[in-house]
Short mmCIF file of C-alpha atoms and ligand atoms in Angstrom, two decimals:
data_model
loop_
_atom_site.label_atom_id
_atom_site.label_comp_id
_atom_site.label_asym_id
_atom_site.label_seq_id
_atom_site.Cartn_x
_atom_site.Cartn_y
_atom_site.Cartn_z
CA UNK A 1 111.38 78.27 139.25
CA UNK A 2 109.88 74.60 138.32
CA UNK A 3 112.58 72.35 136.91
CA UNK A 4 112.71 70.18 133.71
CA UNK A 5 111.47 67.56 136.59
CA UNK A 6 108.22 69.65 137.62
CA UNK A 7 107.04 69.79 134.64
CA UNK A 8 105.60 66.04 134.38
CA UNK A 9 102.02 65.56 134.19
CA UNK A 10 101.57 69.25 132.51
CA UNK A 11 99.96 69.62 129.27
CA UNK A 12 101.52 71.69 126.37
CA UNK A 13 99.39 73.10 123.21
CA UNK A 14 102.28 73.57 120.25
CA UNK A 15 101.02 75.43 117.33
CA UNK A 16 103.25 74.33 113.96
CA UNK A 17 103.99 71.08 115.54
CA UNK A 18 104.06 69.05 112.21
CA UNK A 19 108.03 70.37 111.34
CA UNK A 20 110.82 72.57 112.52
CA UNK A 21 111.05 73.81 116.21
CA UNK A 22 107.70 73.33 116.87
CA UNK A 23 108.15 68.87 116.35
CA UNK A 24 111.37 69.43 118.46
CA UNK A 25 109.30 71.28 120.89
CA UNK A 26 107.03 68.30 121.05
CA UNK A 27 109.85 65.96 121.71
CA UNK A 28 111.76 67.82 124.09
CA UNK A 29 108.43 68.70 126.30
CA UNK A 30 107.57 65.17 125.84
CA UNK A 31 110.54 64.06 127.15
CA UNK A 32 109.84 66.24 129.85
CA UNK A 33 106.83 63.88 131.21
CA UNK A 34 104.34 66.64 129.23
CA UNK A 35 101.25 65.61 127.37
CA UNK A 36 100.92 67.23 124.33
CA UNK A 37 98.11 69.25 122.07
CA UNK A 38 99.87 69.61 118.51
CA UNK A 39 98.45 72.16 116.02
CA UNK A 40 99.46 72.76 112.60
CA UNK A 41 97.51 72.16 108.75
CA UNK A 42 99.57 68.94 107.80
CA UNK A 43 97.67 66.19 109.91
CA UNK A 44 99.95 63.52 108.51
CA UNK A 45 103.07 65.03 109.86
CA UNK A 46 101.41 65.16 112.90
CA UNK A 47 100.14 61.71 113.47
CA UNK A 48 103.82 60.13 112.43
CA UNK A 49 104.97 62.71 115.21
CA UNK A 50 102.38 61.48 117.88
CA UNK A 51 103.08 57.68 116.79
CA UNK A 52 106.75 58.50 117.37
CA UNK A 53 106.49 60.27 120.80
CA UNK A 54 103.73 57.49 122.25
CA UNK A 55 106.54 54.89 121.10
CA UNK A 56 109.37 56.70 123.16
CA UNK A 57 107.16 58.80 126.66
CA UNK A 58 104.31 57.78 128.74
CA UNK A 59 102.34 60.53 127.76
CA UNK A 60 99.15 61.32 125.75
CA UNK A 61 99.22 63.11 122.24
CA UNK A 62 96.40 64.89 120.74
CA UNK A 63 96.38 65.78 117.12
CA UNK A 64 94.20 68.92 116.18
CA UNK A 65 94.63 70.12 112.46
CA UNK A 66 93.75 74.09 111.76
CA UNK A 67 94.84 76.55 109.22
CA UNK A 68 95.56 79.03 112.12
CA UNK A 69 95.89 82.04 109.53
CA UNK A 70 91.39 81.38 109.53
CA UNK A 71 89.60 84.31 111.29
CA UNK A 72 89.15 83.00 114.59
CA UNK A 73 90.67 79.55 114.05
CA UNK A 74 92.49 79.76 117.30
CA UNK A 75 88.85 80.68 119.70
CA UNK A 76 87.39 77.49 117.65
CA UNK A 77 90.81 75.21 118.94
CA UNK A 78 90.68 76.37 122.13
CA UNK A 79 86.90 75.67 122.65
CA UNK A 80 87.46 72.17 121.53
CA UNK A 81 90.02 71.68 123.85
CA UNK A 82 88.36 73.13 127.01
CA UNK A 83 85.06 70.85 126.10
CA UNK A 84 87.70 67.95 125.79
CA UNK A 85 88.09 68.85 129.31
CA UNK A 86 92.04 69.83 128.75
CA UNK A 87 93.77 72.56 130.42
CA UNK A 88 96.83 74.39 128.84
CA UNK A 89 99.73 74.98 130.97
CA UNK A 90 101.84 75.46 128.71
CA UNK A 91 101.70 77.45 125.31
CA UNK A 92 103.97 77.54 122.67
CA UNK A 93 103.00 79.93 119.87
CA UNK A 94 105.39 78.70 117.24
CA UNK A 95 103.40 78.88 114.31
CA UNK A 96 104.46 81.29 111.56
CA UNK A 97 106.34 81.54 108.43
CA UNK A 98 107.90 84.24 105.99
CA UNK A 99 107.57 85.78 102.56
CA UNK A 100 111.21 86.79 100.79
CA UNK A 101 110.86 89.24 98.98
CA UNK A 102 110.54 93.24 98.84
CA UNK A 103 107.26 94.26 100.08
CA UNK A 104 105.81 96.05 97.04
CA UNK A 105 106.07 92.61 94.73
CA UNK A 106 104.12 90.48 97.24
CA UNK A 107 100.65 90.29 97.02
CA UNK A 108 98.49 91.81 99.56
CA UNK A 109 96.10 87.99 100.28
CA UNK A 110 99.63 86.50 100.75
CA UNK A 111 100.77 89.21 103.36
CA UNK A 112 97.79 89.17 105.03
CA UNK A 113 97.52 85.49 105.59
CA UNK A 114 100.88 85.62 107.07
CA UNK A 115 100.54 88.33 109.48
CA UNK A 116 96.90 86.65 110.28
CA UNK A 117 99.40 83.54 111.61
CA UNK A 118 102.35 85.70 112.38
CA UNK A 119 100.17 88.20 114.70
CA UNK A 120 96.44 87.39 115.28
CA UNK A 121 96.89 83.78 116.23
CA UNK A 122 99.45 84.66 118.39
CA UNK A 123 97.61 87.13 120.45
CA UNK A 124 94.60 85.09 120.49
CA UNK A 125 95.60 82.14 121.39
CA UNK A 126 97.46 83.76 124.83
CA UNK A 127 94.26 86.12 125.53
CA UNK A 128 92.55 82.44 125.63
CA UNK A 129 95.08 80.51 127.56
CA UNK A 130 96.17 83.50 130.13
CA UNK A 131 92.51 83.83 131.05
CA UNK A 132 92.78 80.00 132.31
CA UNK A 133 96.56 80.41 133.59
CA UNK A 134 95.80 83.66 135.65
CA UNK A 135 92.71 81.64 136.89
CA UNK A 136 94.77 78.93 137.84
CA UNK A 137 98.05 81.04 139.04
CA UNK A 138 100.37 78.91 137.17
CA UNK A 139 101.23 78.36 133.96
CA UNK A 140 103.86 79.14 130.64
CA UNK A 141 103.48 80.82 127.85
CA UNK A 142 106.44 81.02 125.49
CA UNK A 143 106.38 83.05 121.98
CA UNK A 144 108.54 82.43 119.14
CA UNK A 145 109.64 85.88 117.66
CA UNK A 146 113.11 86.05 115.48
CA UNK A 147 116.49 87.68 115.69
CA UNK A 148 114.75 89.30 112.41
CA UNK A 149 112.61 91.43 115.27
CA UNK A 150 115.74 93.43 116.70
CA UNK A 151 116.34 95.37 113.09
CA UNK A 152 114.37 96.29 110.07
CA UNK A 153 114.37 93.75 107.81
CA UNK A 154 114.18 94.41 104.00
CA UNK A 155 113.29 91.48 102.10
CA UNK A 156 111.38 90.19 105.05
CA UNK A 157 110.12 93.84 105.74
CA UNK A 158 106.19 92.48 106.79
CA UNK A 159 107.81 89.47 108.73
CA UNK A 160 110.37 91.08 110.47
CA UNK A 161 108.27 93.77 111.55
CA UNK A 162 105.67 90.97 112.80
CA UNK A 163 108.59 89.43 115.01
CA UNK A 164 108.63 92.64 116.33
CA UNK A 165 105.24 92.72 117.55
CA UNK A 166 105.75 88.92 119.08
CA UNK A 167 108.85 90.25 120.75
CA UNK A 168 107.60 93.40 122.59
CA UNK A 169 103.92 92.10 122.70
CA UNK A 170 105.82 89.20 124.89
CA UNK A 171 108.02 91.09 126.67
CA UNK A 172 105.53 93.90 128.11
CA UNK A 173 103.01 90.96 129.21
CA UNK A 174 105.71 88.93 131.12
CA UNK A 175 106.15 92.36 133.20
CA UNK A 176 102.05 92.44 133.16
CA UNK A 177 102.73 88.69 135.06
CA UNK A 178 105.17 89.83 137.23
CA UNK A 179 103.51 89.07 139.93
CA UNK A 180 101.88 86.07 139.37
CA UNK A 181 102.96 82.77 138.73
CA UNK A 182 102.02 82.90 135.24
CA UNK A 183 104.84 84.32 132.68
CA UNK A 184 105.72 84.71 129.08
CA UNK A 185 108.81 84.20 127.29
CA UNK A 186 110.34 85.19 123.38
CA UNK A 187 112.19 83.18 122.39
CA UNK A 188 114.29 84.92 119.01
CA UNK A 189 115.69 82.23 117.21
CA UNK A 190 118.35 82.89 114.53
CA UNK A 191 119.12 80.73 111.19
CA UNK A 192 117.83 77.56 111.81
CA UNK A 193 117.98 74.23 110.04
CA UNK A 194 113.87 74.10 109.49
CA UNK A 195 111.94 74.02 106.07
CA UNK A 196 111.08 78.15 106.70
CA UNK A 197 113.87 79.16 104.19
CA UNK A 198 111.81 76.36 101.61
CA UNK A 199 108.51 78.03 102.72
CA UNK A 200 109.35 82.30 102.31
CA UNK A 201 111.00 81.25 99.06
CA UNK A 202 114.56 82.22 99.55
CA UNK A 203 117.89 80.13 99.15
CA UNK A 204 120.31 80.34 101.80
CA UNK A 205 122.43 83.12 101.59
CA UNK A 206 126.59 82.81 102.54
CA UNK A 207 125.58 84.68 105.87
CA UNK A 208 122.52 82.07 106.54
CA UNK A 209 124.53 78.83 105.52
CA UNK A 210 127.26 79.69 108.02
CA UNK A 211 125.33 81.28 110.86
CA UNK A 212 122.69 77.76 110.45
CA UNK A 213 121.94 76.39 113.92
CA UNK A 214 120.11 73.18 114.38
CA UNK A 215 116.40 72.63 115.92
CA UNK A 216 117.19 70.96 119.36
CA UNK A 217 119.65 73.42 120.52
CA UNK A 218 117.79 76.52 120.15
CA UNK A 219 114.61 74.90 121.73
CA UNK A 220 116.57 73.82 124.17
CA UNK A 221 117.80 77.28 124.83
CA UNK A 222 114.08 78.17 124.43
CA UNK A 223 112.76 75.82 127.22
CA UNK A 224 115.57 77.24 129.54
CA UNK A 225 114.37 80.56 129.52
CA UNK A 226 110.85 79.60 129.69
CA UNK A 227 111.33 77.87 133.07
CA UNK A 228 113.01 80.84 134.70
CA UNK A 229 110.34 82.90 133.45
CA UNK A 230 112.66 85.17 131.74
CA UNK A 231 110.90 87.69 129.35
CA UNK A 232 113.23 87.20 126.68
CA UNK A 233 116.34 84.60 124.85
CA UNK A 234 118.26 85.01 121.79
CA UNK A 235 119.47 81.72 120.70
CA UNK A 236 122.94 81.60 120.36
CA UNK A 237 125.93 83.50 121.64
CA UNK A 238 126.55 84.60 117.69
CA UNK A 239 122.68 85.47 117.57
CA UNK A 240 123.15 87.48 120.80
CA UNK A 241 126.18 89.48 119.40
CA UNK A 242 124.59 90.43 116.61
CA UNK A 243 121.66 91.50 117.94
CA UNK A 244 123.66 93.34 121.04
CA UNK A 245 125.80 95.18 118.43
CA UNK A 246 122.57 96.33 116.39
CA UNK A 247 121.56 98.00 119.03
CA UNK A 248 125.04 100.21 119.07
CA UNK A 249 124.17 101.54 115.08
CA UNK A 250 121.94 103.84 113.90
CA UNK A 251 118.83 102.30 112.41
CA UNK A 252 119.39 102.52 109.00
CA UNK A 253 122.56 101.34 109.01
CA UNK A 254 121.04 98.16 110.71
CA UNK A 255 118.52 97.99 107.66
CA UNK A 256 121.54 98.43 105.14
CA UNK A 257 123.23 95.47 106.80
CA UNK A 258 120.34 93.28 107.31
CA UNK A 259 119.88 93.51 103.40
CA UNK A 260 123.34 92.72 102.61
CA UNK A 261 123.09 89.31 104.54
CA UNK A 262 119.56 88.56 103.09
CA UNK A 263 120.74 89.07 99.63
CA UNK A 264 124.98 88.11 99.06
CA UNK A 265 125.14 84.77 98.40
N1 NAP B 301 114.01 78.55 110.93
C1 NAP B 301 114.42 79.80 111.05
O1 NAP B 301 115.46 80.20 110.49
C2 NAP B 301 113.66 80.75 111.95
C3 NAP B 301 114.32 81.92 112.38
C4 NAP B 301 113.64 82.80 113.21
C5 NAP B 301 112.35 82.52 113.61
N2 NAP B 301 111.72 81.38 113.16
C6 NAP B 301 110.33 81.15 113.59
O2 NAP B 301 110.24 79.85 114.15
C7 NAP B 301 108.89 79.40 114.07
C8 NAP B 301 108.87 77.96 113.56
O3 NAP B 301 109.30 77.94 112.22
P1 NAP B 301 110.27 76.81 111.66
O4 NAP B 301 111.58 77.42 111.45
O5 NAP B 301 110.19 75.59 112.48
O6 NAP B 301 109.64 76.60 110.20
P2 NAP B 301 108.84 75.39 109.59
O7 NAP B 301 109.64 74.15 109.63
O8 NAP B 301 108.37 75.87 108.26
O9 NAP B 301 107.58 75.22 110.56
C9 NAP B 301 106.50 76.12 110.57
C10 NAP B 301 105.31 75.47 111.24
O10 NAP B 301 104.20 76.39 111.20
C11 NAP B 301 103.06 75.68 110.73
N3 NAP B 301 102.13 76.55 110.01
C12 NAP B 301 102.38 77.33 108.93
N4 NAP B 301 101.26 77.94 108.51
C13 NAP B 301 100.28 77.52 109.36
C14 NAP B 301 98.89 77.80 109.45
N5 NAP B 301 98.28 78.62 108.58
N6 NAP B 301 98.16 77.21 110.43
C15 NAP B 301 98.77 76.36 111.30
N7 NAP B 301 100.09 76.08 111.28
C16 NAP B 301 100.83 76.65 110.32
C17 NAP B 301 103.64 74.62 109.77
O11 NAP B 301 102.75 73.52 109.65
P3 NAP B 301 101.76 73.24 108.42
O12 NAP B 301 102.43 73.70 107.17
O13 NAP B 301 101.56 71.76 108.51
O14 NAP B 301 100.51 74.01 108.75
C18 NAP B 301 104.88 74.20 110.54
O15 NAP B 301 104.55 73.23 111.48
C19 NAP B 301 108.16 80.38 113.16
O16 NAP B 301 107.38 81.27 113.95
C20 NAP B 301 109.30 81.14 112.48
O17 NAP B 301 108.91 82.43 112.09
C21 NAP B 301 112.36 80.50 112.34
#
């Protein structure tokens, strides 16, 4: 297992750098002695980010803006990169985002746009950057699913059911990698103070505003498990419960919940 330490010199590509997890990704890895590749659509957010990390770490910052949710988007990104003559050793898929609401009132370009980011560009970009990792025998790939993944989620019922792809699309390739030096990690985060409530359109329900954890903790649990290669984290011993105890109820009982804490406020 490298340590925080080893990890100097690597490079990192974080997709939805320009807020949320994925900015605290890019300070945390920075800190870490890792250049960075940040990807997201907001290229202003993402230059004040690179000004701020080139102020604090030696390393170097690249800026790429892409609407990920393009056909393809991510094969065009990681083309550019290789021809910049950059190799990824590290991937964070951490792009995505939510629509609230129940399924039949959302329109279909909408949904589809999401679950282009929320699925496509998540399996495209690792199909690219395993290729180069299992070339190389080394390398990191961590995936951000949800704790949304574990349950069926009404009001998020397209989202959660995408974090459910991330998760056991993650999970079955880091036992593909098993024996390799090469692995991938889900990371399920819970609540978290980022703008994705703001983004799916939801307020904060009484369940969300007390269960709220903040950015550099649950990347920090993130990281963790990504360096001992494990195949999966929840973040949060809360998180963990909940999703532990899911497992103990019949499914529709889990659904019946899950839509009680999406919707009491
Ligand atoms: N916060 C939570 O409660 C929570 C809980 C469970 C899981 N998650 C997951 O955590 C991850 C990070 O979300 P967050 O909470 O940090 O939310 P956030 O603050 O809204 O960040 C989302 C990031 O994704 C980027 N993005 C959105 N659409 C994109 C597109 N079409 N192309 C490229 N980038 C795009 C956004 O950048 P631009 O808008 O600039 O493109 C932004 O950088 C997501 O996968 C989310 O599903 C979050």
């Amino acid at each position: 297992m490298k340590n925080r330490a080893s990890l100097d010199g690597n490079t990192a590509l974080i997709t939805g750098a320009s807020s949320g997890l994925g900015a605290e990704f890019a300070r945390q890895l920075a800190a870490m002695g890792c250049h960075l590749i940040l990807v997201a659509r907001r290229e202003h957010r993402l230059q004040a980010l690179r000004q701020e990390l080139l102020a604090r770490h030696p390393v170097s910052v690249r800026v790429l803006p892409a609407d990920l949710s393009e056909p393809d988007s991510p094969q065009t990104l990681y083309a550019a990169i290789k021809a910049a003559g950059l190799s990824v050793d590290i991937l964070v898929n951490n792009a995505g985002y939510g629509i609230y609401g129940e399924h039949a009132t959302i329109p279909w370009p909408q949904e589809r746009q999401m679950l282009m980011l929320d699925i496509l560009a998540v399996m495209q970009f690792t199909k690219l950057a395993l290729a180069d990792m299992l070339q190389r025998d080394s390398g990191y790939i961590l995936q951000v699913s949800s704790i949304g993944a574990y349950q069926p989620s009404p009001t998020y019922a397209a989202y959660g059911a995408a974090k459910t792809f991330v998760l056991y699309f993650g999970e079955a390739l880091n036992y593909e990698l098993r024996k390799t030096q090469v692995s991938c990690t889900v990371l399920s985060p819970g609540v978290t103070a980022t703008e994705f409530l703001q983004v799916a359109g939801q307020k904060p329900t009484l369940y969300q505003r007390l269960m709220m954890m903040q950015s550099p903790e649950v990347v920090r649990i993130g990281l963790k498990a990504m360096l001992r290669r494990k195949p999966s984290v929840v973040a949060g011993r809360l998180n963990a419960l909940m999703v532990w105890s899911n497992r103990c109820l019949p499914r529709r009982w889990s659904a019946a919940i899950a839509y009680r804490l999406m919707t009491l406020r």
